[in-house]
Amino acid sequence: EPEVTQTPSHQVTQMGQEVILRCVPISNHLYFYWYRQILGQKVEFLVSFYNNEISEKSEIFDDQFSVERPDGSNFTLKIRSTKLEDSAMYFCASSAPGPNEQFFGPGTRLTVL
Amino acid sequence: RKEVEQDPGPFNVPEGATVAFNCTYSNSASQSFFWYRQDCRKEPKLLMSVYSSGNEDGRFTAQLNRASQYISLLIRDSKLSDSATYLCVVIEAGTALIFGKGTTLSVSS
């Protein structure tokens, strides 16, 4: 069964450093997403991406964040200057043909020290 | 403010029990509805989409009441493996999934 994969599974970084989280969506999917979940809290939408551009973003997704699809398979989330409050589990998801049924990767746990 | 509200539980039930979860959503224009399950420190996994006519998948039945802005999930004949957090999820418009905080189910033998 096809699945979304994410790397790394755990990333530890110092405050102010840049991090890039990577995702490989399901191969025939067209919509890609990033969500985050702070420990003990609900899952929150960050951004959706379709046809090589952002289709929707939340208020969390400020100028510190960017997304990219650098090739035909990878989808990345960059955080330019990490803050302590960026510590969370970051989930990538994908869907096709529309944005409805979204399938999640296993997540990257980001710890900012 | 976008809100999806769920009773956090926990619901503690014996194997074989029937358990029901409820969820309300604030935006009457919401378009799509889902139940996901999440195991501890794992990703949300799609359990089922929820349709206006109601739908069933094995032991799981989901209902949607648009007039009351209410979604339900019924689990029959609970198994130990059903222990998880059940997330009520809505798409209001566009692409973003809006998650509730989840209802925790613990099934014991």
Coordinates of N, CA and C in Angstrom, one line a residue:
Chain A
E1 N 0.9 -1.2 0.0 CA 0.0 0.0 0.0 C 0.9 1.2 0.0
P2 N 0.7 2.2 -0.9 CA 1.5 3.4 -1.0 C 1.3 4.2 0.3
E3 N 2.4 4.9 0.7 CA 2.4 5.7 1.9 C 3.2 6.9 1.8
V4 N 2.9 7.9 2.6 CA 3.7 9.1 2.7 C 4.9 8.8 3.6
T5 N 6.1 9.2 3.2 CA 7.3 9.0 4.0 C 7.9 10.4 4.4
Q6 N 8.5 10.4 5.6 CA 9.1 11.7 6.0 C 10.5 11.4 6.6
T7 N 11.4 12.3 6.4 CA 12.7 12.3 7.0 C 13.1 13.6 7.5
P8 N 13.9 13.7 8.6 CA 14.2 12.7 9.5 C 13.0 12.4 10.4
S9 N 13.1 11.3 11.2 CA 12.0 11.0 12.2 C 12.1 12.0 13.4
H10 N 13.4 12.4 13.7 CA 13.6 13.3 14.8 C 14.7 14.2 14.5
Q11 N 14.5 15.5 14.7 CA 15.5 16.5 14.4 C 15.6 17.4 15.7
V12 N 16.9 17.5 16.1 CA 17.1 18.4 17.2 C 18.0 19.6 16.7
T13 N 17.6 20.8 17.1 CA 18.3 21.9 16.6 C 18.4 23.0 17.6
Q14 N 19.3 23.9 17.4 CA 19.4 25.1 18.3 C 18.6 26.2 17.8
M15 N 18.1 27.0 18.8 CA 17.2 28.1 18.5 C 18.0 29.0 17.5
G16 N 17.3 29.5 16.5 CA 17.9 30.4 15.5 C 18.4 29.7 14.3
Q17 N 18.6 28.4 14.3 CA 19.0 27.6 13.2 C 17.9 27.3 12.2
E18 N 18.3 27.1 11.0 CA 17.4 26.7 9.9 C 17.2 25.2 9.9
V19 N 16.0 24.7 9.7 CA 15.8 23.3 9.5 C 15.0 23.0 8.2
I20 N 15.2 21.9 7.6 CA 14.5 21.5 6.5 C 13.9 20.1 6.8
L21 N 12.6 20.0 6.7 CA 11.9 18.7 6.9 C 11.5 18.2 5.5
R22 N 11.7 16.9 5.3 CA 11.4 16.3 4.0 C 10.3 15.3 4.0
C23 N 9.6 15.3 2.9 CA 8.5 14.4 2.7 C 8.5 13.8 1.3
V24 N 8.1 12.6 1.2 CA 7.8 12.0 -0.2 C 6.3 11.7 -0.2
P25 N 5.5 12.4 -0.9 CA 4.1 12.1 -0.9 C 3.8 10.9 -1.7
I26 N 2.6 10.4 -1.6 CA 2.1 9.2 -2.4 C 2.2 9.7 -3.9
S27 N 2.7 8.7 -4.7 CA 3.3 9.2 -6.0 C 2.2 9.8 -7.0
N28 N 1.0 9.3 -7.0 CA 0.0 9.9 -7.9 C -0.8 11.0 -7.3
H29 N -0.4 11.5 -6.1 CA -1.2 12.5 -5.4 C -0.8 13.9 -5.9
L30 N -1.7 14.8 -5.9 CA -1.5 16.1 -6.5 C -1.5 17.2 -5.5
Y31 N -2.1 17.0 -4.3 CA -2.1 18.0 -3.2 C -1.2 17.6 -2.1
F32 N -0.5 18.5 -1.6 CA 0.5 18.3 -0.5 C 0.3 19.2 0.6
Y33 N 0.5 18.8 1.9 CA 0.2 19.6 3.0 C 1.2 19.4 4.1
W34 N 1.3 20.4 5.0 CA 2.1 20.3 6.2 C 1.1 20.7 7.3
Y35 N 1.2 19.9 8.4 CA 0.5 20.1 9.6 C 1.5 20.0 10.8
R36 N 1.1 20.6 11.9 CA 2.0 20.4 13.1 C 1.1 20.0 14.3
Q37 N 1.7 19.4 15.3 CA 1.0 19.0 16.5 C 2.0 19.3 17.7
I38 N 1.7 20.3 18.4 CA 2.5 20.5 19.7 C 2.0 19.5 20.7
L39 N 2.9 19.0 21.5 CA 2.7 17.9 22.4 C 1.4 18.2 23.2
G40 N 0.5 17.3 23.2 CA -0.7 17.4 24.0 C -1.8 18.3 23.4
Q41 N -1.5 18.8 22.2 CA -2.5 19.7 21.6 C -3.1 19.1 20.3
K42 N -4.0 19.8 19.7 CA -4.6 19.3 18.5 C -3.7 19.5 17.3
V43 N -4.0 18.8 16.2 CA -3.3 18.9 15.0 C -3.7 20.2 14.3
E44 N -2.7 21.0 13.8 CA -3.0 22.3 13.2 C -2.5 22.4 11.8
F45 N -3.3 22.9 10.9 CA -2.9 23.1 9.5 C -1.9 24.2 9.4
L46 N -0.9 23.9 8.5 CA 0.1 25.0 8.2 C -0.1 25.5 6.8
V47 N -0.1 24.6 5.8 CA -0.1 25.0 4.4 C -0.5 23.9 3.5
S48 N -1.1 24.3 2.4 CA -1.3 23.3 1.3 C -0.7 23.8 0.0
F49 N -0.4 22.8 -0.9 CA 0.4 23.1 -2.1 C -0.1 22.3 -3.2
Y50 N -0.4 23.0 -4.3 CA -0.9 22.3 -5.5 C -0.4 23.0 -6.7
N51 N -0.1 22.2 -7.7 CA 0.4 22.8 -9.0 C 1.5 23.7 -8.8
N52 N 2.5 23.4 -7.9 CA 3.7 24.1 -7.7 C 3.5 25.5 -7.1
E53 N 2.4 25.6 -6.4 CA 2.3 26.9 -5.6 C 1.4 26.6 -4.4
I54 N 1.6 27.5 -3.4 CA 0.8 27.5 -2.2 C -0.7 27.8 -2.5
S55 N -1.6 26.9 -2.1 CA -3.0 27.1 -2.4 C -3.7 27.7 -1.1
E56 N -3.2 27.4 0.0 CA -3.8 27.9 1.3 C -2.7 27.9 2.4
K57 N -2.8 28.8 3.3 CA -1.9 28.8 4.4 C -2.6 29.4 5.6
S58 N -2.2 28.9 6.8 CA -2.8 29.4 8.0 C -1.9 30.6 8.6
E59 N -2.5 31.2 9.7 CA -1.8 32.3 10.3 C -0.5 31.8 10.9
I60 N -0.4 30.5 11.2 CA 0.9 30.0 11.8 C 2.0 30.1 10.8
F61 N 1.7 29.9 9.5 CA 2.6 29.9 8.4 C 3.1 31.3 8.1
D62 N 4.0 31.8 8.9 CA 4.5 33.2 8.6 C 5.7 33.2 7.8
D63 N 6.4 34.3 7.7 CA 7.6 34.4 6.8 C 8.8 33.5 7.2
Q64 N 8.7 33.0 8.4 CA 9.7 32.0 8.8 C 9.7 30.7 8.1
F65 N 8.5 30.4 7.5 CA 8.2 29.1 6.9 C 8.2 29.2 5.4
S66 N 8.7 28.2 4.7 CA 8.5 28.1 3.3 C 8.4 26.7 2.9
V67 N 7.8 26.4 1.8 CA 7.7 25.1 1.2 C 8.2 25.1 -0.2
E68 N 8.6 23.9 -0.6 CA 9.1 23.7 -1.9 C 8.9 22.3 -2.4
R69 N 8.8 22.1 -3.7 CA 8.8 20.8 -4.3 C 10.0 20.8 -5.3
P70 N 11.2 20.5 -4.8 CA 12.4 20.7 -5.5 C 12.5 19.7 -6.7
D71 N 11.8 18.6 -6.7 CA 11.9 17.7 -7.8 C 10.5 17.0 -7.9
G72 N 10.4 15.9 -8.7 CA 9.2 15.3 -8.9 C 8.6 14.4 -7.7
S73 N 9.5 14.3 -6.7 CA 9.0 13.4 -5.6 C 9.0 14.0 -4.2
N74 N 10.0 14.9 -4.0 CA 10.1 15.5 -2.6 C 9.3 16.7 -2.4
F75 N 8.9 16.9 -1.1 CA 8.1 18.1 -0.7 C 8.7 18.5 0.6
T76 N 9.2 19.8 0.7 CA 10.0 20.2 1.9 C 9.3 21.3 2.6
L77 N 9.6 21.4 3.9 CA 9.2 22.5 4.7 C 10.4 23.1 5.4
K78 N 10.7 24.3 5.2 CA 11.9 25.0 5.7 C 11.4 26.0 6.8
I79 N 12.1 25.9 7.9 CA 11.9 26.9 9.0 C 13.2 27.7 9.1
R80 N 13.2 29.0 8.8 CA 14.4 29.7 8.6 C 15.2 29.9 9.9
S81 N 14.5 30.4 11.0 CA 15.2 30.7 12.2 C 14.3 30.1 13.3
T82 N 14.6 28.9 13.8 CA 13.7 28.2 14.7 C 13.6 28.9 16.0
K83 N 12.4 28.8 16.6 CA 12.1 29.3 17.9 C 11.8 28.1 18.8
L84 N 11.9 28.3 20.1 CA 11.5 27.3 21.1 C 10.1 26.7 20.8
E85 N 9.2 27.7 20.5 CA 7.8 27.3 20.3 C 7.5 26.5 19.0
D86 N 8.6 26.4 18.1 CA 8.4 25.6 16.9 C 8.6 24.1 17.3
S87 N 8.9 23.8 18.5 CA 9.1 22.4 18.9 C 7.7 21.7 18.8
A88 N 7.6 20.6 17.9 CA 6.3 20.0 17.7 C 6.6 18.8 16.8
M89 N 5.6 18.0 16.5 CA 5.6 17.0 15.5 C 5.0 17.6 14.2
Y90 N 5.8 17.5 13.2 CA 5.4 18.0 11.9 C 5.0 16.9 11.0
F91 N 3.7 16.9 10.5 CA 3.2 15.9 9.6 C 3.1 16.4 8.2
C92 N 3.5 15.6 7.3 CA 3.2 15.9 5.9 C 2.0 15.0 5.5
A93 N 1.2 15.5 4.5 CA 0.1 14.7 4.0 C -0.1 14.9 2.6
S94 N -0.8 14.0 1.9 CA -1.0 14.2 0.5 C -2.4 13.7 0.2
S95 N -3.0 14.1 -0.9 CA -4.3 13.7 -1.4 C -4.4 13.8 -2.9
A96 N -5.4 13.0 -3.4 CA -5.7 13.1 -4.8 C -7.0 12.5 -5.1
P97 N -7.8 12.9 -6.1 CA -7.4 14.0 -6.9 C -7.7 15.4 -6.3
G98 N -8.6 15.4 -5.3 CA -8.9 16.7 -4.7 C -8.3 16.8 -3.3
P99 N -8.7 17.8 -2.5 CA -8.1 17.9 -1.2 C -8.9 17.2 -0.1
N100 N -9.7 16.3 -0.4 CA -10.5 15.7 0.7 C -9.8 14.6 1.5
E101 N -9.7 13.4 1.1 CA -9.1 12.4 1.9 C -7.6 12.5 1.9
Q102 N -7.1 13.0 3.0 CA -5.6 13.3 3.1 C -5.0 12.2 3.9
F103 N -3.8 11.7 3.5 CA -3.1 10.6 4.1 C -1.8 11.2 4.6
F104 N -1.5 10.8 5.9 CA -0.4 11.4 6.6 C 0.8 10.6 6.7
G105 N 2.0 11.2 6.7 CA 3.2 10.5 6.9 C 3.4 10.3 8.4
P106 N 4.5 9.6 8.8 CA 4.7 9.3 10.2 C 5.2 10.5 11.1
G107 N 5.5 11.6 10.4 CA 5.9 12.8 11.2 C 7.4 12.9 11.4
T108 N 7.8 14.1 11.6 CA 9.2 14.5 12.1 C 9.0 15.2 13.4
R109 N 9.6 14.7 14.5 CA 9.6 15.4 15.8 C 10.7 16.4 15.8
L110 N 10.4 17.7 15.8 CA 11.3 18.7 15.9 C 11.5 19.2 17.3
T111 N 12.7 19.2 17.8 CA 13.0 19.7 19.1 C 13.9 20.9 19.0
V112 N 13.5 22.1 19.5 CA 14.4 23.3 19.4 C 14.9 23.6 20.8
L113 N 16.2 23.6 20.9 CA 16.8 23.8 22.3 C 17.3 25.3 22.4
Chain B
R1 N -14.2 32.2 14.6 CA -13.2 31.2 14.9 C -13.6 29.8 14.5
K2 N -12.7 29.1 13.9 CA -13.0 27.8 13.4 C -12.9 26.9 14.6
E3 N -14.0 26.1 14.8 CA -14.0 25.2 16.0 C -14.6 23.8 15.6
V4 N -13.9 22.8 16.1 CA -14.5 21.5 16.1 C -14.4 21.0 17.5
E5 N -15.5 20.7 18.2 CA -15.5 20.4 19.6 C -15.8 18.9 19.8
Q6 N -15.1 18.3 20.7 CA -15.3 16.9 21.0 C -15.2 16.7 22.5
D7 N -15.9 15.7 23.1 CA -15.7 15.3 24.4 C -14.4 14.6 24.5
P8 N -13.5 15.1 25.4 CA -12.1 14.5 25.4 C -12.1 13.1 26.0
G9 N -13.1 12.7 26.8 CA -13.1 11.4 27.4 C -12.2 11.5 28.6
P10 N -11.5 10.4 29.0 CA -11.5 9.1 28.3 C -12.7 8.3 28.4
F11 N -13.0 7.5 27.4 CA -14.0 6.5 27.5 C -13.3 5.2 27.8
N12 N -13.7 4.6 28.9 CA -13.1 3.3 29.3 C -14.2 2.2 29.1
V13 N -14.0 1.3 28.2 CA -15.1 0.3 28.0 C -14.5 -1.1 27.9
P14 N -15.3 -2.1 28.2 CA -14.8 -3.5 28.1 C -14.9 -3.9 26.6
E15 N -14.1 -4.9 26.3 CA -14.2 -5.6 25.0 C -15.6 -6.0 24.7
G16 N -16.1 -5.8 23.5 CA -17.4 -6.1 23.1 C -18.4 -5.0 23.3
A17 N -18.1 -4.0 23.9 CA -19.0 -2.9 24.2 C -19.3 -2.1 22.9
T18 N -20.4 -1.4 22.9 CA -20.6 -0.4 21.9 C -20.4 1.0 22.5
V19 N -19.7 1.8 21.7 CA -19.4 3.2 22.2 C -19.6 4.2 21.1
A20 N -20.1 5.4 21.6 CA -20.4 6.4 20.6 C -19.7 7.7 20.9
F21 N -19.2 8.3 19.9 CA -18.5 9.6 20.1 C -19.3 10.7 19.3
N22 N -19.3 11.9 19.9 CA -20.0 13.0 19.2 C -19.0 14.1 19.0
C23 N -19.4 15.0 18.0 CA -18.6 16.1 17.6 C -19.5 17.2 17.1
T24 N -19.2 18.4 17.4 CA -19.9 19.5 16.8 C -19.0 20.5 16.1
Y25 N -19.4 21.1 15.1 CA -18.6 22.0 14.3 C -19.3 23.4 14.2
S26 N -18.5 24.4 14.1 CA -19.1 25.8 14.3 C -19.5 26.4 13.0
N27 N -18.9 26.0 11.9 CA -19.2 26.6 10.6 C -20.2 25.9 9.8
S28 N -21.4 26.4 9.6 CA -22.5 25.8 8.9 C -22.2 25.5 7.5
A29 N -21.2 26.2 6.9 CA -20.8 26.1 5.5 C -19.8 25.0 5.3
S30 N -19.4 24.2 6.3 CA -18.4 23.2 6.2 C -18.9 22.2 5.2
Q31 N -17.9 21.6 4.5 CA -18.2 20.9 3.3 C -17.9 19.4 3.4
S32 N -16.9 19.0 4.1 CA -16.4 17.6 4.2 C -16.1 17.3 5.6
F33 N -16.3 16.0 5.9 CA -16.3 15.5 7.3 C -15.6 14.2 7.4
F34 N -14.8 14.0 8.4 CA -14.0 12.7 8.5 C -13.9 12.3 10.0
W35 N -13.6 11.1 10.2 CA -13.1 10.6 11.4 C -11.7 10.0 11.2
Y36 N -10.7 10.5 11.9 CA -9.4 9.9 11.9 C -9.1 9.3 13.3
R37 N -8.2 8.3 13.3 CA -7.7 7.8 14.6 C -6.3 8.1 14.7
Q38 N -5.8 8.3 16.0 CA -4.4 8.6 16.2 C -4.0 7.8 17.4
D39 N -3.0 7.0 17.2 CA -2.4 6.3 18.3 C -1.3 7.2 18.9
C40 N -0.9 6.8 20.1 CA 0.0 7.7 20.9 C 1.3 8.0 20.1
R41 N 1.5 9.3 19.9 CA 2.7 9.8 19.2 C 2.9 9.3 17.7
K42 N 1.8 8.9 17.1 CA 1.7 8.5 15.7 C 1.0 9.5 14.9
E43 N 1.0 9.2 13.6 CA 0.2 10.1 12.7 C -1.3 9.8 12.7
P44 N -2.1 10.9 12.4 CA -3.5 10.6 12.2 C -3.7 9.7 11.0
K45 N -4.6 8.7 11.2 CA -4.9 7.8 10.1 C -6.4 7.9 9.8
L46 N -6.7 8.0 8.5 CA -8.1 8.2 8.1 C -8.9 6.9 8.4
L47 N -9.9 7.1 9.2 CA -10.8 6.0 9.6 C -12.0 5.9 8.5
M48 N -12.7 7.0 8.4 CA -13.7 7.1 7.4 C -14.2 8.5 7.1
S49 N -14.6 8.7 5.9 CA -15.3 9.9 5.5 C -16.7 9.8 6.0
V50 N -17.4 11.0 6.2 CA -18.7 11.0 6.8 C -19.6 11.7 5.8
Y51 N -20.7 11.0 5.4 CA -21.6 11.5 4.4 C -23.0 11.8 5.0
S52 N -23.7 12.7 4.3 CA -25.0 13.1 4.8 C -26.0 11.9 5.0
S53 N -25.8 10.9 4.2 CA -26.7 9.8 4.3 C -26.3 8.8 5.3
G54 N -25.2 9.0 6.0 CA -24.6 8.1 6.9 C -23.9 7.0 6.2
N55 N -22.8 6.5 6.9 CA -22.1 5.4 6.2 C -21.5 4.5 7.3
E56 N -21.3 3.2 6.8 CA -20.9 2.2 7.7 C -19.7 1.5 7.1
D57 N -18.8 1.1 7.9 CA -17.6 0.3 7.5 C -17.3 -0.7 8.5
G58 N -17.8 -1.9 8.3 CA -17.7 -2.9 9.3 C -18.3 -2.6 10.7
R59 N -17.5 -2.5 11.7 CA -18.1 -2.2 13.0 C -18.3 -0.7 13.3
F60 N -17.9 0.1 12.3 CA -17.9 1.5 12.5 C -19.0 2.2 11.7
T61 N -19.8 3.0 12.3 CA -20.9 3.8 11.6 C -20.7 5.3 11.9
A62 N -20.8 6.1 10.9 CA -20.7 7.5 11.0 C -22.0 8.2 10.6
Q63 N -22.4 9.2 11.3 CA -23.6 9.9 10.9 C -23.2 11.4 10.9
L64 N -23.9 12.2 10.0 CA -23.8 13.6 9.9 C -25.2 14.2 10.0
N65 N -25.3 15.2 10.8 CA -26.5 16.0 10.9 C -26.2 17.5 10.6
R66 N -26.4 17.9 9.4 CA -26.0 19.2 9.0 C -26.8 20.3 9.7
A67 N -28.1 20.0 10.0 CA -28.9 21.0 10.6 C -28.4 21.3 12.0
S68 N -28.0 20.3 12.7 CA -27.5 20.5 14.1 C -26.0 20.6 14.1
Q69 N -25.3 20.5 13.0 CA -23.8 20.7 12.9 C -23.2 19.7 13.8
Y70 N -23.5 18.4 13.6 CA -23.2 17.4 14.6 C -22.7 16.1 13.8
I71 N -21.7 15.5 14.3 CA -21.1 14.3 13.6 C -21.0 13.3 14.7
S72 N -21.3 12.0 14.4 CA -21.1 11.0 15.4 C -20.4 9.8 14.8
L73 N -19.8 9.0 15.7 CA -19.1 7.8 15.3 C -19.5 6.7 16.3
L74 N -20.0 5.6 15.8 CA -20.4 4.5 16.6 C -19.5 3.3 16.4
I75 N -18.9 2.7 17.4 CA -18.1 1.5 17.3 C -18.8 0.4 18.0
R76 N -19.1 -0.6 17.3 CA -19.7 -1.8 17.8 C -18.7 -2.9 18.1
D77 N -19.0 -3.7 19.1 CA -18.1 -4.9 19.4 C -16.7 -4.4 19.6
S78 N -16.4 -3.5 20.5 CA -15.1 -2.9 20.6 C -14.0 -4.0 20.8
K79 N -12.9 -3.8 20.2 CA -11.7 -4.6 20.3 C -10.6 -3.9 21.1
L80 N -9.7 -4.6 21.7 CA -8.5 -4.0 22.3 C -7.8 -3.1 21.4
S81 N -7.7 -3.5 20.1 CA -7.0 -2.7 19.1 C -7.7 -1.4 18.7
D82 N -8.9 -1.2 19.2 CA -9.6 0.1 19.0 C -9.2 1.2 19.9
S83 N -8.4 0.8 20.9 CA -7.9 1.8 21.9 C -7.0 2.9 21.1
A84 N -7.4 4.1 21.2 CA -6.8 5.2 20.4 C -7.5 6.5 20.7
T85 N -7.0 7.6 20.1 CA -7.7 8.8 20.2 C -8.4 9.0 18.8
Y86 N -9.7 9.3 18.9 CA -10.5 9.5 17.7 C -10.7 11.0 17.4
L87 N -10.3 11.4 16.2 CA -10.3 12.8 15.8 C -11.4 13.1 14.9
C88 N -12.2 14.1 15.2 CA -13.3 14.6 14.3 C -12.6 15.7 13.5
V89 N -12.8 15.6 12.2 CA -12.1 16.5 11.3 C -13.1 17.1 10.3
V90 N -12.9 18.4 9.9 CA -13.8 19.1 9.0 C -13.0 19.9 8.0
I91 N -13.5 19.9 6.8 CA -13.0 20.9 5.8 C -14.1 22.0 5.7
E92 N -13.8 23.2 6.0 CA -14.8 24.3 5.9 C -14.9 24.7 4.5
A93 N -13.8 25.1 3.9 CA -13.7 25.6 2.5 C -12.2 25.4 2.2
G94 N -12.0 25.3 0.9 CA -10.5 25.2 0.6 C -10.0 23.8 0.9
T95 N -8.8 23.7 1.5 CA -8.1 22.5 1.6 C -7.7 22.1 3.0
A96 N -7.8 23.0 4.0 CA -7.3 22.7 5.3 C -8.2 21.8 6.1
L97 N -7.6 20.7 6.7 CA -8.4 19.9 7.6 C -8.3 20.7 9.0
I98 N -9.5 20.8 9.6 CA -9.6 21.4 10.9 C -9.9 20.3 11.9
F99 N -9.0 20.1 12.8 CA -9.1 18.9 13.8 C -9.8 19.3 15.1
G100 N -10.5 18.4 15.6 CA -10.9 18.5 17.0 C -9.7 18.0 17.9
K101 N -9.8 18.2 19.2 CA -8.8 17.7 20.1 C -8.8 16.2 20.3
G102 N -9.9 15.6 19.9 CA -9.9 14.1 20.0 C -10.6 13.6 21.2
T103 N -11.1 12.4 21.1 CA -11.7 11.7 22.2 C -10.9 10.4 22.4
T104 N -10.5 10.2 23.6 CA -9.6 9.0 23.9 C -10.5 7.8 24.3
L105 N -10.2 6.7 23.7 CA -10.9 5.4 23.9 C -9.9 4.4 24.5
S106 N -10.3 3.8 25.6 CA -9.5 2.7 26.1 C -10.4 1.5 26.3
V107 N -10.1 0.4 25.5 CA -10.8 -0.8 25.6 C -10.0 -1.8 26.4
S108 N -10.7 -2.4 27.4 CA -10.0 -3.3 28.3 C -10.6 -4.7 28.2
S109 N -9.8 -5.7 28.6 CA -10.2 -7.1 28.5 C -10.9 -7.5 29.8

